mmCIF file of C-alpha atoms in Angstrom:
data_model
loop_
_atom_site.group_PDB
_atom_site.id
_atom_site.type_symbol
_atom_site.label_atom_id
_atom_site.label_comp_id
_atom_site.label_asym_id
_atom_site.label_seq_id
_atom_site.Cartn_x
_atom_site.Cartn_y
_atom_site.Cartn_z
ATOM 1 C CA UNK A 70 -32.799 62.715 -225.756
ATOM 2 C CA UNK A 71 -35.235 65.328 -224.467
ATOM 3 C CA UNK A 72 -35.897 66.918 -227.867
ATOM 4 C CA UNK A 73 -36.863 63.621 -229.488
ATOM 5 C CA UNK A 74 -39.332 62.982 -226.667
ATOM 6 C CA UNK A 75 -41.244 66.105 -227.679
ATOM 7 C CA UNK A 76 -41.013 65.375 -231.398
ATOM 8 C CA UNK A 77 -38.041 67.501 -232.448
ATOM 9 C CA UNK A 78 -35.291 65.745 -234.362
ATOM 10 C CA UNK A 79 -32.422 68.084 -235.249
ATOM 11 C CA UNK A 80 -30.488 65.389 -237.135
ATOM 12 C CA UNK A 81 -33.103 65.276 -239.892
ATOM 13 C CA UNK A 82 -33.063 69.048 -240.200
ATOM 14 C CA UNK A 83 -29.279 69.123 -240.540
ATOM 15 C CA UNK A 84 -29.329 66.349 -243.131
ATOM 16 C CA UNK A 85 -31.993 68.159 -245.150
ATOM 17 C CA UNK A 86 -30.112 71.469 -244.973
ATOM 18 C CA UNK A 87 -26.867 69.790 -246.059
ATOM 19 C CA UNK A 88 -28.691 68.050 -248.918
ATOM 20 C CA UNK A 89 -30.330 71.294 -250.027
ATOM 21 C CA UNK A 90 -26.967 73.104 -249.860
ATOM 22 C CA UNK A 91 -25.392 70.508 -252.147
ATOM 23 C CA UNK A 92 -28.448 70.558 -254.394
ATOM 24 C CA UNK A 93 -28.094 74.327 -254.828
ATOM 25 C CA UNK A 94 -24.401 73.882 -255.624
ATOM 26 C CA UNK A 95 -25.248 71.292 -258.264
ATOM 27 C CA UNK A 96 -27.949 73.577 -259.704
ATOM 28 C CA UNK A 97 -25.497 76.483 -259.943
ATOM 29 C CA UNK A 98 -22.881 74.199 -261.541
ATOM 30 C CA UNK A 99 -25.348 72.929 -264.170
ATOM 31 C CA UNK A 100 -26.514 76.452 -264.991
ATOM 32 C CA UNK A 101 -22.972 77.750 -265.388
ATOM 33 C CA UNK A 102 -21.282 74.784 -267.099
ATOM 34 C CA UNK A 103 -24.308 73.424 -269.054
ATOM 35 C CA UNK A 104 -23.338 69.829 -268.207
ATOM 36 C CA UNK A 105 -23.281 67.284 -265.411
ATOM 37 C CA UNK A 106 -20.160 67.232 -263.228
ATOM 38 C CA UNK A 107 -17.430 64.624 -263.343
ATOM 39 C CA UNK A 108 -17.202 62.385 -260.269
ATOM 40 C CA UNK A 109 -14.421 64.280 -258.424
ATOM 41 C CA UNK A 110 -15.487 67.762 -259.514
ATOM 42 C CA UNK A 111 -16.212 70.466 -256.937
ATOM 43 C CA UNK A 112 -17.893 73.821 -257.369
ATOM 44 C CA UNK A 113 -17.661 76.662 -254.844
ATOM 45 C CA UNK A 114 -16.283 74.192 -252.303
ATOM 46 C CA UNK A 115 -19.186 71.758 -252.772
ATOM 47 C CA UNK A 116 -18.400 68.210 -253.995
ATOM 48 C CA UNK A 117 -21.024 68.375 -256.751
ATOM 49 C CA UNK A 118 -19.618 65.401 -258.653
ATOM 50 C CA UNK A 119 -19.826 63.016 -255.721
ATOM 51 C CA UNK A 120 -23.277 64.393 -254.853
ATOM 52 C CA UNK A 121 -24.548 63.874 -258.419
ATOM 53 C CA UNK A 122 -23.165 60.337 -258.742
ATOM 54 C CA UNK A 123 -24.384 59.316 -255.286
ATOM 55 C CA UNK A 124 -27.930 60.377 -256.198
ATOM 56 C CA UNK A 125 -27.744 58.873 -259.682
ATOM 57 C CA UNK A 126 -26.615 55.552 -258.207
ATOM 58 C CA UNK A 127 -29.369 55.713 -255.568
ATOM 59 C CA UNK A 128 -31.882 56.252 -258.390
ATOM 60 C CA UNK A 129 -30.546 53.265 -260.342
ATOM 61 C CA UNK A 130 -30.746 51.085 -257.231
ATOM 62 C CA UNK A 131 -34.318 52.214 -256.583
ATOM 63 C CA UNK A 132 -33.555 53.816 -253.213
ATOM 64 C CA UNK A 133 -33.736 57.512 -254.122
ATOM 65 C CA UNK A 134 -36.871 59.059 -252.615
ATOM 66 C CA UNK A 135 -39.452 60.494 -255.010
ATOM 67 C CA UNK A 136 -39.059 63.850 -253.235
ATOM 68 C CA UNK A 137 -35.334 63.965 -253.947
ATOM 69 C CA UNK A 138 -35.831 62.699 -257.489
ATOM 70 C CA UNK A 139 -38.270 65.553 -258.155
ATOM 71 C CA UNK A 140 -35.841 68.095 -256.664
ATOM 72 C CA UNK A 141 -33.022 66.832 -258.865
ATOM 73 C CA UNK A 142 -35.162 66.770 -261.997
ATOM 74 C CA UNK A 143 -36.317 70.327 -261.241
ATOM 75 C CA UNK A 144 -32.718 71.584 -261.508
ATOM 76 C CA UNK A 145 -32.029 69.727 -264.769
ATOM 77 C CA UNK A 146 -30.771 66.291 -263.745
ATOM 78 C CA UNK A 147 -31.861 63.672 -266.258
ATOM 79 C CA UNK A 148 -31.905 60.063 -265.108
ATOM 80 C CA UNK A 149 -31.372 58.718 -268.622
ATOM 81 C CA UNK A 150 -27.962 57.386 -269.655
ATOM 82 C CA UNK A 151 -28.512 58.339 -273.281
ATOM 83 C CA UNK A 152 -28.812 62.053 -272.520
ATOM 84 C CA UNK A 153 -25.685 63.922 -271.559
ATOM 85 C CA UNK A 154 -27.075 67.457 -271.403
ATOM 86 C CA UNK A 155 -29.299 68.855 -268.643
ATOM 87 C CA UNK A 156 -32.929 69.523 -269.410
ATOM 88 C CA UNK A 157 -33.819 73.096 -270.313
#
């Protein structure tokens, strides 16, 4: 593809934008509900439950990037099974 030859990869950009969109939805959910979502829960049309559990599972398996882990922790996600409330 001509764009990749010159160093432009639109697929990464779209993936990052989609991730950031879901991340914002999860952030808004946590701020409003003061809890983590259930697996099938959606908020404003965003599947925040699936997004949360997918990232939590990726963390547990050791495949979640440090960048994404930091983004999730910044919005209140706690990767500790003993804590059920988001960080303040």
